[in-house]
Coordinates of C-alpha atoms in Angstrom, one line a residue:
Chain A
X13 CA 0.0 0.0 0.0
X14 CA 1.2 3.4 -0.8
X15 CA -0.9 6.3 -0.2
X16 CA 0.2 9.3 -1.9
X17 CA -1.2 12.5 -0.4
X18 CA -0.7 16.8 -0.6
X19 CA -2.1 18.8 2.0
X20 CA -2.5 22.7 0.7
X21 CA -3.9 25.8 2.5
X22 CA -2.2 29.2 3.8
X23 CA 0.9 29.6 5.6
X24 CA 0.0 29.6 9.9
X25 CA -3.2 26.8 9.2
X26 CA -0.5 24.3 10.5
X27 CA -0.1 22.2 6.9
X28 CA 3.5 21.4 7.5
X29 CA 3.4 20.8 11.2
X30 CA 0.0 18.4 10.0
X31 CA 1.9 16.6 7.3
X32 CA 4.9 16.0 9.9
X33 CA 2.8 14.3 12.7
X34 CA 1.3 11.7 10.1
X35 CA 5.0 11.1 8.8
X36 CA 6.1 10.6 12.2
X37 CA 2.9 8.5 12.6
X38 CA 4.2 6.3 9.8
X39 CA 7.1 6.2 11.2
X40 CA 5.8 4.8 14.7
X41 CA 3.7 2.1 12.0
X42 CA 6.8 1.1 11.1
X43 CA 6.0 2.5 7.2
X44 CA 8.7 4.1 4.8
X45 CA 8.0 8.0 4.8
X46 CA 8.6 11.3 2.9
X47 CA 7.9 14.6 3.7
X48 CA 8.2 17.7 1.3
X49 CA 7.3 20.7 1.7
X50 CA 6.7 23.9 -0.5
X51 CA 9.3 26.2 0.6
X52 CA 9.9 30.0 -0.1
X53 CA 9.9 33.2 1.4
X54 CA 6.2 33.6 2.2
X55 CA 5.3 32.9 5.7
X56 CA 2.1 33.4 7.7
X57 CA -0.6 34.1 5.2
X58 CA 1.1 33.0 2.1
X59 CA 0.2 29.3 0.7
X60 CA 1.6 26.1 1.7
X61 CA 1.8 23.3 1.0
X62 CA 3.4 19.7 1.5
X63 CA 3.2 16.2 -0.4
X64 CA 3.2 13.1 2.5
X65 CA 4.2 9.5 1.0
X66 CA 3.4 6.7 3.4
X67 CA 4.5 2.9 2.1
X68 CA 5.7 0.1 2.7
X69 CA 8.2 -0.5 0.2
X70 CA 10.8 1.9 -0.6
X71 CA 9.5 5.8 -1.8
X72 CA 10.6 7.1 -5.3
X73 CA 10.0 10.5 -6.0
X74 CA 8.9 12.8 -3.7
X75 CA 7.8 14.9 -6.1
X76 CA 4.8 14.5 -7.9
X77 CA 1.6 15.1 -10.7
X78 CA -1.1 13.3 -8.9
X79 CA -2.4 11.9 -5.3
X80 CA -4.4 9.7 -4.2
X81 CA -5.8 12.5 -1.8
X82 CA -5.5 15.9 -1.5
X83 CA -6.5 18.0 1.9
X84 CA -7.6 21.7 0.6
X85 CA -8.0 24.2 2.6
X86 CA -8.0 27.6 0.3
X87 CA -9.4 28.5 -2.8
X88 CA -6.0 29.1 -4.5
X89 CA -5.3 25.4 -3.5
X90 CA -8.5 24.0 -4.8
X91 CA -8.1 26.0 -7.7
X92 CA -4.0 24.2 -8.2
X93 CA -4.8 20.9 -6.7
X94 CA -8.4 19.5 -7.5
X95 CA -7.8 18.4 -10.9
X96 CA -4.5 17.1 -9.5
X97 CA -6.4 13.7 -7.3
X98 CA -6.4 10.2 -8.9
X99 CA -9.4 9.2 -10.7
X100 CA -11.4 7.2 -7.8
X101 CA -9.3 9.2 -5.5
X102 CA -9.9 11.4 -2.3
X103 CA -10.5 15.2 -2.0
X104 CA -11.3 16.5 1.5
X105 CA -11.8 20.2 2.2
X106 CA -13.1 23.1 4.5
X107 CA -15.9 25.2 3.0
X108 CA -14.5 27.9 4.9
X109 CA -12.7 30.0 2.4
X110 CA -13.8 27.8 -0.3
X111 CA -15.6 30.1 -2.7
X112 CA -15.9 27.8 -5.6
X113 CA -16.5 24.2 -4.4
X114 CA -14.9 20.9 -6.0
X115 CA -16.7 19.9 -9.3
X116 CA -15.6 16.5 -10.1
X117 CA -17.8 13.5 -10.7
X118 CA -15.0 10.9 -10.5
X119 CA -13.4 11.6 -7.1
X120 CA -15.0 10.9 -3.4
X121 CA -15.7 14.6 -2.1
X122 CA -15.8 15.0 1.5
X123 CA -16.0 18.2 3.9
X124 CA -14.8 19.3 7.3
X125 CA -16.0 21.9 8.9
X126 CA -12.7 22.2 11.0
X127 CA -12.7 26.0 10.9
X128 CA -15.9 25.8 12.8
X129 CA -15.2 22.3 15.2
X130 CA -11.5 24.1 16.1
X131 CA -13.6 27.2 17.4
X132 CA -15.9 25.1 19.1
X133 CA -13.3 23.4 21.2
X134 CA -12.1 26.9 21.9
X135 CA -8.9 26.7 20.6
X136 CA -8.3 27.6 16.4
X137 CA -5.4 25.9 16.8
X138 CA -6.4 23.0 16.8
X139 CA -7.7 23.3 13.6
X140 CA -5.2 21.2 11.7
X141 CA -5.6 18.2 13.9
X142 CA -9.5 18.3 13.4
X143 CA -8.6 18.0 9.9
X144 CA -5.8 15.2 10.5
X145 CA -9.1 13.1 12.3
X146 CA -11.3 13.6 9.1
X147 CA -8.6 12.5 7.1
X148 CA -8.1 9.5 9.0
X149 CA -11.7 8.8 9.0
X150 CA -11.5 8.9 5.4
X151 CA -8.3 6.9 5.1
X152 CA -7.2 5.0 7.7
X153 CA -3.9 4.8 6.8
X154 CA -2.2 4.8 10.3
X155 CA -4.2 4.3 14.1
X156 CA -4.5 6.5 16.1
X157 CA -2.2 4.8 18.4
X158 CA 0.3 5.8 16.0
X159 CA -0.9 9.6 16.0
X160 CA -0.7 9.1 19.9
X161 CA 3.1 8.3 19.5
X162 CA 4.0 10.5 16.4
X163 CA 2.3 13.5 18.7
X164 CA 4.9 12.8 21.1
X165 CA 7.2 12.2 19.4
X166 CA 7.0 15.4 17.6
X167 CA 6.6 18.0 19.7
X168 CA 9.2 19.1 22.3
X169 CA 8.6 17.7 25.9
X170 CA 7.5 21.3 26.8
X171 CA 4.0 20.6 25.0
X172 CA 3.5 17.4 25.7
X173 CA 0.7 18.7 27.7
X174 CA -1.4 19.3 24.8
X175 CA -1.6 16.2 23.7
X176 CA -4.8 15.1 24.9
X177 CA -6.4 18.5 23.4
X178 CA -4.9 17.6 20.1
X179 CA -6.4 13.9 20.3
X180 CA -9.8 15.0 21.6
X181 CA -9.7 17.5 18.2
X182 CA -8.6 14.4 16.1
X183 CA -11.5 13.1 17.6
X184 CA -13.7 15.7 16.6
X185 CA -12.6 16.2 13.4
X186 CA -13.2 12.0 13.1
X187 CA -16.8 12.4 13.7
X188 CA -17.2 15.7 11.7
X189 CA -16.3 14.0 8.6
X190 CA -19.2 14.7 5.9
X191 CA -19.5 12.7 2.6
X192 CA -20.7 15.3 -0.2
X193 CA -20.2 13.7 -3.1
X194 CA -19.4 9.6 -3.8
X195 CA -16.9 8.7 -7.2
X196 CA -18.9 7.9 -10.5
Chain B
X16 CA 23.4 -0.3 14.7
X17 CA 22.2 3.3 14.6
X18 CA 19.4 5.6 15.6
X19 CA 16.3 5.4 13.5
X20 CA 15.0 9.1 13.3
X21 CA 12.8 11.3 10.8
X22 CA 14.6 14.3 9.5
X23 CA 15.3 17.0 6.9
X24 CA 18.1 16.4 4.4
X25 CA 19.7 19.6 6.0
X26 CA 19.4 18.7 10.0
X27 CA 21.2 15.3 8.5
X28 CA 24.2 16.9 7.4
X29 CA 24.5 18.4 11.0
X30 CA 24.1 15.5 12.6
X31 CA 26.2 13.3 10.7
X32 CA 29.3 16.2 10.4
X33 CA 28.9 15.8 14.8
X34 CA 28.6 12.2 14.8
X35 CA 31.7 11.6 12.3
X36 CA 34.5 13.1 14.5
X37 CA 34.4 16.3 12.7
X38 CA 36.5 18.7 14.2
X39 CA 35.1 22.2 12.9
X40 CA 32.5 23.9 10.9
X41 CA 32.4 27.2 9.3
X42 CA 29.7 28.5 7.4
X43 CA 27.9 31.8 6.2
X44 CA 23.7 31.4 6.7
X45 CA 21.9 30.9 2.8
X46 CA 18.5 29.5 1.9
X47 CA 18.2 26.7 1.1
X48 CA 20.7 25.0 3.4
X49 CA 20.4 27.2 6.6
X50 CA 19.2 24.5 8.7
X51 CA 22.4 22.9 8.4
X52 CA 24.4 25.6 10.7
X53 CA 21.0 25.9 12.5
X54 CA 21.3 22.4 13.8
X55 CA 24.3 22.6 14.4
X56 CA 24.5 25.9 16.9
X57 CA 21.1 24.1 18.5
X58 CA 23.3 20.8 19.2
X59 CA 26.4 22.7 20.4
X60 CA 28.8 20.0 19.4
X61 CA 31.2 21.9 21.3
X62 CA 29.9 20.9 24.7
X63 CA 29.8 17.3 23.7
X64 CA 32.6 16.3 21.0
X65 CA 34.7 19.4 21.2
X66 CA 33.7 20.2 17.3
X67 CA 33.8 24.1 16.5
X68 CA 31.2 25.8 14.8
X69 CA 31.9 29.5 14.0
X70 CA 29.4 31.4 11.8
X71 CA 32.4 33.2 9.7
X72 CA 31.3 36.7 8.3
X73 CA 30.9 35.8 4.8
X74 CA 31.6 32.4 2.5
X75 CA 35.1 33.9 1.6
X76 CA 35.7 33.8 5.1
X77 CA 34.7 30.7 5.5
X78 CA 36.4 28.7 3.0
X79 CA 40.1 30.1 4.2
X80 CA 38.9 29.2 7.5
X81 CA 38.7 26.1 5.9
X82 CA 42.4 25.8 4.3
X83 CA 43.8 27.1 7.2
X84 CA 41.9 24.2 9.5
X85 CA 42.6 21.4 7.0
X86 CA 45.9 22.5 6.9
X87 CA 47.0 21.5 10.2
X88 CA 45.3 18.2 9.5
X89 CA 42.0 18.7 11.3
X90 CA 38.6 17.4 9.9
X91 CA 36.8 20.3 8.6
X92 CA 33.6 21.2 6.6
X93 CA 31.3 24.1 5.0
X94 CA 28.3 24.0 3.7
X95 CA 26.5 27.0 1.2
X96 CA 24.2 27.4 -1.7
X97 CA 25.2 28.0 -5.0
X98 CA 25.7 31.7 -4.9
X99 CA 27.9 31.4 -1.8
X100 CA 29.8 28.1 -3.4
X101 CA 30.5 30.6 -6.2
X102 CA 31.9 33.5 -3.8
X103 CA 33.8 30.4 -2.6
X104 CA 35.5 29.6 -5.6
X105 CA 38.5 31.3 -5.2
X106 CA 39.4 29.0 -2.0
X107 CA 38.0 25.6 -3.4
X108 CA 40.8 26.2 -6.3
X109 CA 43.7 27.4 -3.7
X110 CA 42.5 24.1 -1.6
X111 CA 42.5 21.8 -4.1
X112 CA 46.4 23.2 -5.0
X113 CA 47.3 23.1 -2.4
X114 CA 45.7 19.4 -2.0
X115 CA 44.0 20.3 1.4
X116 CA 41.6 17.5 2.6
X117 CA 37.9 19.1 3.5
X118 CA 34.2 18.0 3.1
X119 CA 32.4 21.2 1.1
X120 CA 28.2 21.0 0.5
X121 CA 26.7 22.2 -1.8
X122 CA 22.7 22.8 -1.5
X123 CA 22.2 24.0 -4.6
X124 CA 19.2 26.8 -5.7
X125 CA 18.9 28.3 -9.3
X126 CA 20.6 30.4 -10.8
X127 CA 23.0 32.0 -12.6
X128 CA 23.3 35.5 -9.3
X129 CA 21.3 35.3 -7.2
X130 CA 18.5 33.6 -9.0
X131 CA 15.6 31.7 -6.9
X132 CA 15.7 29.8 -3.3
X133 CA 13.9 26.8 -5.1
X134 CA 15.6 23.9 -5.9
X135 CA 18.1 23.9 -8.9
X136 CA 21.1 21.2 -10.3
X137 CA 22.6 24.0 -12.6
X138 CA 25.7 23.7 -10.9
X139 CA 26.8 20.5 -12.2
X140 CA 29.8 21.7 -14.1
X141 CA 31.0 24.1 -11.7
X142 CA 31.3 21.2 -9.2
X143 CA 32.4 18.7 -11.6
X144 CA 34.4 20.4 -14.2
X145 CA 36.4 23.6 -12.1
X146 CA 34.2 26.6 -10.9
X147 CA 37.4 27.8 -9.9
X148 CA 40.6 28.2 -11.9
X149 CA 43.1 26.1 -12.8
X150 CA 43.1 22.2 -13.6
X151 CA 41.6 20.5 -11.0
X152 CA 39.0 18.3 -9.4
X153 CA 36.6 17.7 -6.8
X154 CA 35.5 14.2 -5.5
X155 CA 31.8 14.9 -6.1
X156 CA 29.2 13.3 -4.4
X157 CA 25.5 13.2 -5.4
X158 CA 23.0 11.7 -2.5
X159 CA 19.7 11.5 -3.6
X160 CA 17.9 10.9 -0.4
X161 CA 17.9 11.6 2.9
X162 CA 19.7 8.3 4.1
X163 CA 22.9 9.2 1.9
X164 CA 22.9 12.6 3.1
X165 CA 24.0 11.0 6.7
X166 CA 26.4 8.4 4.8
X167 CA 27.9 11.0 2.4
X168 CA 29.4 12.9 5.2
X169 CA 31.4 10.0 6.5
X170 CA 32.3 8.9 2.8
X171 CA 33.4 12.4 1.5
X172 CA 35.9 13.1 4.4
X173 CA 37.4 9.8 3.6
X174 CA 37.6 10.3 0.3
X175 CA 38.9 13.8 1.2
X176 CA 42.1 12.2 3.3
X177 CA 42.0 9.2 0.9
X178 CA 43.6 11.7 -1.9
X179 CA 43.9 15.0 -0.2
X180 CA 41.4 16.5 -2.5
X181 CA 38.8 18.7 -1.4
X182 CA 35.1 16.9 -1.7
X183 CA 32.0 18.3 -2.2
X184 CA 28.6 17.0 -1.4
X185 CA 26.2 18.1 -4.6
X186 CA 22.6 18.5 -3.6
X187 CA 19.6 20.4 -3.9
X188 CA 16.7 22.0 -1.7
X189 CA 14.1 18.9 -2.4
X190 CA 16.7 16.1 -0.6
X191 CA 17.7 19.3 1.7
X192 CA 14.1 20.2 3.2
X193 CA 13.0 16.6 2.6
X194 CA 12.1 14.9 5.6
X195 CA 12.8 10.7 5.7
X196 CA 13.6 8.1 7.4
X197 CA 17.1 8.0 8.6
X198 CA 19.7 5.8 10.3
X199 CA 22.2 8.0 12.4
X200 CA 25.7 6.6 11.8
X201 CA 27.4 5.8 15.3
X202 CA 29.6 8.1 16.7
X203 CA 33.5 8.1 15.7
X204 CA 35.3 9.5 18.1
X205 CA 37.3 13.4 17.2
X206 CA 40.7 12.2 16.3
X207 CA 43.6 13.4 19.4
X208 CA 46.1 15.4 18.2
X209 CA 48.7 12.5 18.6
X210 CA 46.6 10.3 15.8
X211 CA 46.4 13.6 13.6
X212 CA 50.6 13.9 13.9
X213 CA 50.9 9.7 13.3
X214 CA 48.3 9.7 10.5
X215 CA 49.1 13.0 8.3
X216 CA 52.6 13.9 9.9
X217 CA 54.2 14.2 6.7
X218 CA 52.7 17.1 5.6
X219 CA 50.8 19.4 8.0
X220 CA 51.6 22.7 9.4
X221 CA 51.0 21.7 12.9
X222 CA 54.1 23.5 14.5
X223 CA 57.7 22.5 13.5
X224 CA 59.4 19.9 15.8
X225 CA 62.9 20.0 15.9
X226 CA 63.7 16.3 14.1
X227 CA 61.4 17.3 11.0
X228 CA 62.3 19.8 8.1
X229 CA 59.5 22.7 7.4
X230 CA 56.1 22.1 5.9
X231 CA 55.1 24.6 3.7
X232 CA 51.2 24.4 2.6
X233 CA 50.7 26.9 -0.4
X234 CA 49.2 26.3 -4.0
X235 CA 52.0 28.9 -5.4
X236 CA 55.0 27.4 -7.0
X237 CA 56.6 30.3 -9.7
X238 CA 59.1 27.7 -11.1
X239 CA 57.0 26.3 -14.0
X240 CA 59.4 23.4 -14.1
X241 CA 57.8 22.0 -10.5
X242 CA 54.4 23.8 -11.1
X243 CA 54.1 21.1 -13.8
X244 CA 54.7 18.4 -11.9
X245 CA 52.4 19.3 -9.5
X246 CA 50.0 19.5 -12.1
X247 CA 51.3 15.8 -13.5
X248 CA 50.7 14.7 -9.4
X249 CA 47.5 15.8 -9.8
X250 CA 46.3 14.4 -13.0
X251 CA 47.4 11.0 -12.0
X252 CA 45.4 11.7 -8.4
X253 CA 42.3 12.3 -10.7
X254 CA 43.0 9.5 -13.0
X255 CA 43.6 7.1 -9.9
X256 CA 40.0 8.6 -8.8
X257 CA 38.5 7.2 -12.2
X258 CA 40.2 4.0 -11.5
X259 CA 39.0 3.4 -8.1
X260 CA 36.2 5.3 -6.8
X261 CA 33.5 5.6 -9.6
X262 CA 29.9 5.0 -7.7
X263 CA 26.3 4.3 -9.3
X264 CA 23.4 2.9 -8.9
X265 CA 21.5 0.7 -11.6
X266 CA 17.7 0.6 -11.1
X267 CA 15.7 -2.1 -13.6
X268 CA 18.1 -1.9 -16.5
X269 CA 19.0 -5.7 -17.0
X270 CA 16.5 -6.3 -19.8
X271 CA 16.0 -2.0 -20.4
X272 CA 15.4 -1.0 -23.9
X273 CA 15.8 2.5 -23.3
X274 CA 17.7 4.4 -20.1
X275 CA 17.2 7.5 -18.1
X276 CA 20.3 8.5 -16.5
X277 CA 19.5 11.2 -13.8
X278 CA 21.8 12.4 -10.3
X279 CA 20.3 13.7 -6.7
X280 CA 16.7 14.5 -6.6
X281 CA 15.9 14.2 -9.9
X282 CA 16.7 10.4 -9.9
X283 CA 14.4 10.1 -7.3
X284 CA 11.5 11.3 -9.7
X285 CA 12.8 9.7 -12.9
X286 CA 12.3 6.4 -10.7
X287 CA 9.2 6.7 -10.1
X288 CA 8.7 8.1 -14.0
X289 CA 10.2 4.6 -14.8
X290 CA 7.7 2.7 -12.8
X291 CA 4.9 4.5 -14.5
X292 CA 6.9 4.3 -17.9
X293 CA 7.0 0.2 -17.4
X294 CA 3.6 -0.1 -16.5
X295 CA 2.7 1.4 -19.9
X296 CA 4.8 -1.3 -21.3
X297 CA 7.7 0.8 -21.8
X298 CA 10.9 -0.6 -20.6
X299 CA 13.5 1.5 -19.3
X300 CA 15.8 1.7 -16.5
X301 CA 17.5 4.5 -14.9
X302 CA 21.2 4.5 -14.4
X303 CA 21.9 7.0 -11.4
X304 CA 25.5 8.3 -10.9
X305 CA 26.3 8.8 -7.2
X306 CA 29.7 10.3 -7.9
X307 CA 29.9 12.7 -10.3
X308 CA 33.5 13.1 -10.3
X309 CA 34.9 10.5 -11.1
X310 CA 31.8 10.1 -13.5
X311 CA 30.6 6.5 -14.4
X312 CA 31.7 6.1 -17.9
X313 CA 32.3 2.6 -18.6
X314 CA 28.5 1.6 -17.2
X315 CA 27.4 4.3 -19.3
X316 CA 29.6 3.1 -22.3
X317 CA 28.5 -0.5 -21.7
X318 CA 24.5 0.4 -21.4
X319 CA 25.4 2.2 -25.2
X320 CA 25.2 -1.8 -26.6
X321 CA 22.1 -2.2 -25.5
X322 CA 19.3 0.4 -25.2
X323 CA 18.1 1.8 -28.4
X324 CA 18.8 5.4 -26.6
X325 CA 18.9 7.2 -23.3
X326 CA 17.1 10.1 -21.7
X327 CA 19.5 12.5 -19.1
X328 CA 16.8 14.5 -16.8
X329 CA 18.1 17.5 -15.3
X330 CA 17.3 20.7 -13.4
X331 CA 19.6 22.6 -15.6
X332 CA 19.8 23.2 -18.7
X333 CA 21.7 20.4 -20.0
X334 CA 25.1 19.9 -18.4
X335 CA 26.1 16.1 -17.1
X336 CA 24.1 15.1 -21.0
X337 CA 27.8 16.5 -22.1
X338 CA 29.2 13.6 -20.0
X339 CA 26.7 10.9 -21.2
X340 CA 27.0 11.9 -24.4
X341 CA 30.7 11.2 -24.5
X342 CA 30.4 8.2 -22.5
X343 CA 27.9 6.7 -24.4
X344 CA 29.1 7.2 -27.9
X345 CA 27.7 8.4 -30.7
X346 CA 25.9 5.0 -32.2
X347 CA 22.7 5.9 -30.0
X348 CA 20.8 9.2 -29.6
X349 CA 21.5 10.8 -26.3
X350 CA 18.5 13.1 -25.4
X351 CA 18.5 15.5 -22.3
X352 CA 14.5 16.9 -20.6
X353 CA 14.7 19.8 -17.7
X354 CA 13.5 22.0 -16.2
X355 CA 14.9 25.2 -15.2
X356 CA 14.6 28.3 -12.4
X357 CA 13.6 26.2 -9.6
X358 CA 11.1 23.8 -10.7
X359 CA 11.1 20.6 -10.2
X360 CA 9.8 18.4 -12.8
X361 CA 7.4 15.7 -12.4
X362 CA 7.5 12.1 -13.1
X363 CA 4.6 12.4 -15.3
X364 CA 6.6 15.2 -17.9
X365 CA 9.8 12.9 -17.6
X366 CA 7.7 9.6 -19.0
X367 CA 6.1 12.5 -21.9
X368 CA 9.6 13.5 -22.6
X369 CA 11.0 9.9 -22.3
X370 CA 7.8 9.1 -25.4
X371 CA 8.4 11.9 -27.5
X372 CA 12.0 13.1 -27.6
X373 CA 13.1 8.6 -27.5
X374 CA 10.4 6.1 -28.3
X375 CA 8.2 8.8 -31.1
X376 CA 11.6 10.2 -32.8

């Protein structure tokens, strides 16, 4: 299994530090990893963006055209990444921000509203780990053990205390997962 | 057996420069390989192997700071991006005369100036062919994921002492701010100054003892006479490099009617491009060299008998093609696909390139 997978949205919505726990999570699974990220000189407010490869054989390029699922959560990455999902693959995204909403027939559409579950929790931050539990709802390509473990293994000992916010939001953002539109 | 960890290409370098015994580091801060001096200010080496690491006040700085180190026999490295490498120039060809053992990485960005902080392989002949003046060579090494950027570190300074040649470690911001899975080579303890004098006695400037005549460690010889034996010294050093040290990688090539022959991170995508390539019924292989200098002729020449051509994918404009080309002959076509001012090509545009530039003309 090799799931192939870009996560897009603006610089500060926590897309790298996202794509990083699920690497580390892979790594806890014992799977072969990559992690790229779009890098420049924009920073909080800009886009970013960053392609995740979790296998378990050996990862080519970490580069790529296409992905088995993309996470969108601006227009300007809708607009650059929805054509860029496999046939018969994934597309998750926020409607928050999201003027112009996905249009394809031959991908599974889902939603999250992790703008709106993150402020309900009472803490925005925790927006990108609402996301990471809708994503894993839609693929379960690692359990949430492994989350548990990449979470601390990730962030510095100083914040381990916010682990159990970050698993309740994964939680949240598990249940909040919203099918909108099924492949053809 | 080492420590399993995920972590960027840069933070790697770091790590395996404290780990390897290395006894100093001096650098100048440039995107995108800042995380290498970054890493290694936030480990302060100094508290735990005794390794220095000075941020110098520019690259030219740094690179005498590097002669002047490796002179007195001490393991010693810098790190920039291709502008800096180029403001560096001037020392890599004073080190390389005056065959001064160092470890030099390159993180290459586009160019030519300043040009872009996105990733970039247009420096391929400055690191393989000169960049500065005079005849000579660099060991180059070309690691084209995150794994090899730990092992390359090790590798280069050996090769480094090996021939007392400067080597350089040619790669790019996608194997630089990738993160991967990595095993941490075990630590190698900093050589005492005792081993230094036994090992490399003969020739550094490590204070005169009274039973030994005077080293002198200059590039500068104004007798032509001597100058061209130096030179002669050195060609034979290079030529021994060709002999012995020539790395590569050969990746489904043993029935491959076509190749792609690709370094660094653009190997990485022209593998996947051949897996897509071969599931179309295409068969190629990819031929990766991992040293650049010395280049991998002979597998070159010897994949010449049996593809019916060969595709070189670069992020430049078409430099290491010049090298296939002549390895490979002129009895096949030798065709070259990049891209150029930062982007990265994708394994879908190397497989359209591979079809219409190969297997349509």
């Amino acid at each position: 299994m090799t799931e192939e997978l870009i996560i897009a949205g603006f610089g500060g919505q926590g897309v790298l530090s996202m794509g990083k726990i699920l690497a580390y999570s892979g790594v806890m699974a014992d799977q072969e990893v990559a992690w790229f990220p779009s890098y420049g000189p924009e920073m909080r407010g800009g886009t970013a963006n960053v392609t995740v490869i979790l296998s378990e054989s050996r990862i080519s390029s970490p580069v790529l055209n296409e992905y088995d699922t993309a996470i969108i959560l601006n227009q300007q990455s809708m607009d650059k990444f929805e054509h860029a999902v496999k046939p018969g693959g994934v597309l998750i995204y926020d409607p928050n921000g999201i003027v112009h909403p996905p249009k394809r027939t031959d991908i599974n559409i889902y939603k999250i509203e992790g703008t709106l579950i993150a402020a309900e929790l009472g803490n925005v931050k925790t927006f990108n780990m609402v996301v990471l539990g809708a994503y894993l709802k839609a693929k379960p390509v690692v359990q949430i053990e492994s989350v548990k473990k990449g979470l601390e293994k990730s962030l510095p000992a100083r914040h381990h205390k916010l682990i159990p916010m970050n698993l309740e939001a994964i939680e949240k953002g598990y249940q909040g997962l919203e099918l909108v539109h099924a492949a053809v | 057996m080492g420590e399993l960890k995920l972590m960027k290409g840069n933070e790697v370098i770091a790590e395996a420069a404290i780990r390897c015994g290395c006894d100093g580091y001096f650098g100048y801060p440039i995107t995108p390989q800042s995380e290498i001096m970054e890493t290694l200010m936030e480990r302060e080496p100094w508290n735990e192997t005794g390794m220095v690491v000075l941020q110098a006040e520019s690259e030219v700085a740094s690179v005498h700071m590097l002669y002047g180190a490796a002179g007195s026999g001490k393991k010693v490295m810098t790190s920039s991006s291709s502008p800096g490498i180029s403001l560096m120039a001037e020392g890599i060809s004073y080190l390389a005369g005056a065959e001064l053992p160092c470890l030099i990485v390159n993180v290459q960005r586009g160019g030519p100036g300043l040009g872009t902080i996105q990733p970039s392989q247009a420096d391929y002949w400055q690191s393989t062919k000169g960049g500065g003046h005079g005849d000579y060579r660099l060991i180059v090494l070309a690691p084209s994921s995150v794994q090899e950027m730990n092992d390359f570190v090790e590798l280069g300074f050996q090769l480094a002492f090996k021939y007392r040649n400067p080597a350089m470690i040619l790669t790019d911001g996608v194997i630089g701010q990738m993160m991967e899975k990595v095993v941490l080579s075990d630590y190698i303890p900093r050589l005492k100054d005792e081993e230094i004098e036994e090992k490399y006695g003969s020739w550094i400037t490590s204070g005169r003892k009274n039973s030994r005549s005077r080293h002198v460690i200059t590039s500068l010889e104004l007798d032509s006479g001597r100058m061209e034996l130096n030179n002669i010294r050195f060609q034979e050093k290079y030529a021994k490099m060709e002999e012995d040290e020539v790395l590569y990688e050969e990746i489904q090539c043993e029935d491959a009617e076509y190749l792609i022959v690709a370094f660094g991170s653009s190997a990485r995508i022209c593998q996947k491009a051949v897996d897509v390539a071969r599931a179309k019924g295409i068969k190629v292989g990819l031929l990766r060299p991992i040293t650049l200098f010395p280049f991998p002729k002979e597998p070159i020449a010897a994949l010449a008998k049996q593809v019916k051509g060969m595709l070189v994918v670069e992020m430049n404009a078409g430099q290491m093609v010049e090298d296939v080309q002549l390895a490979a002959g002129c009895s096949i076509p030798v065709k070259y696909y990049g891209r150029l001012g930062g982007i990265v090509p994708s394994p879908g545009e190397v497989v359209e390139a591979l079809e219409q530039k190969l297997i349509g003309g």
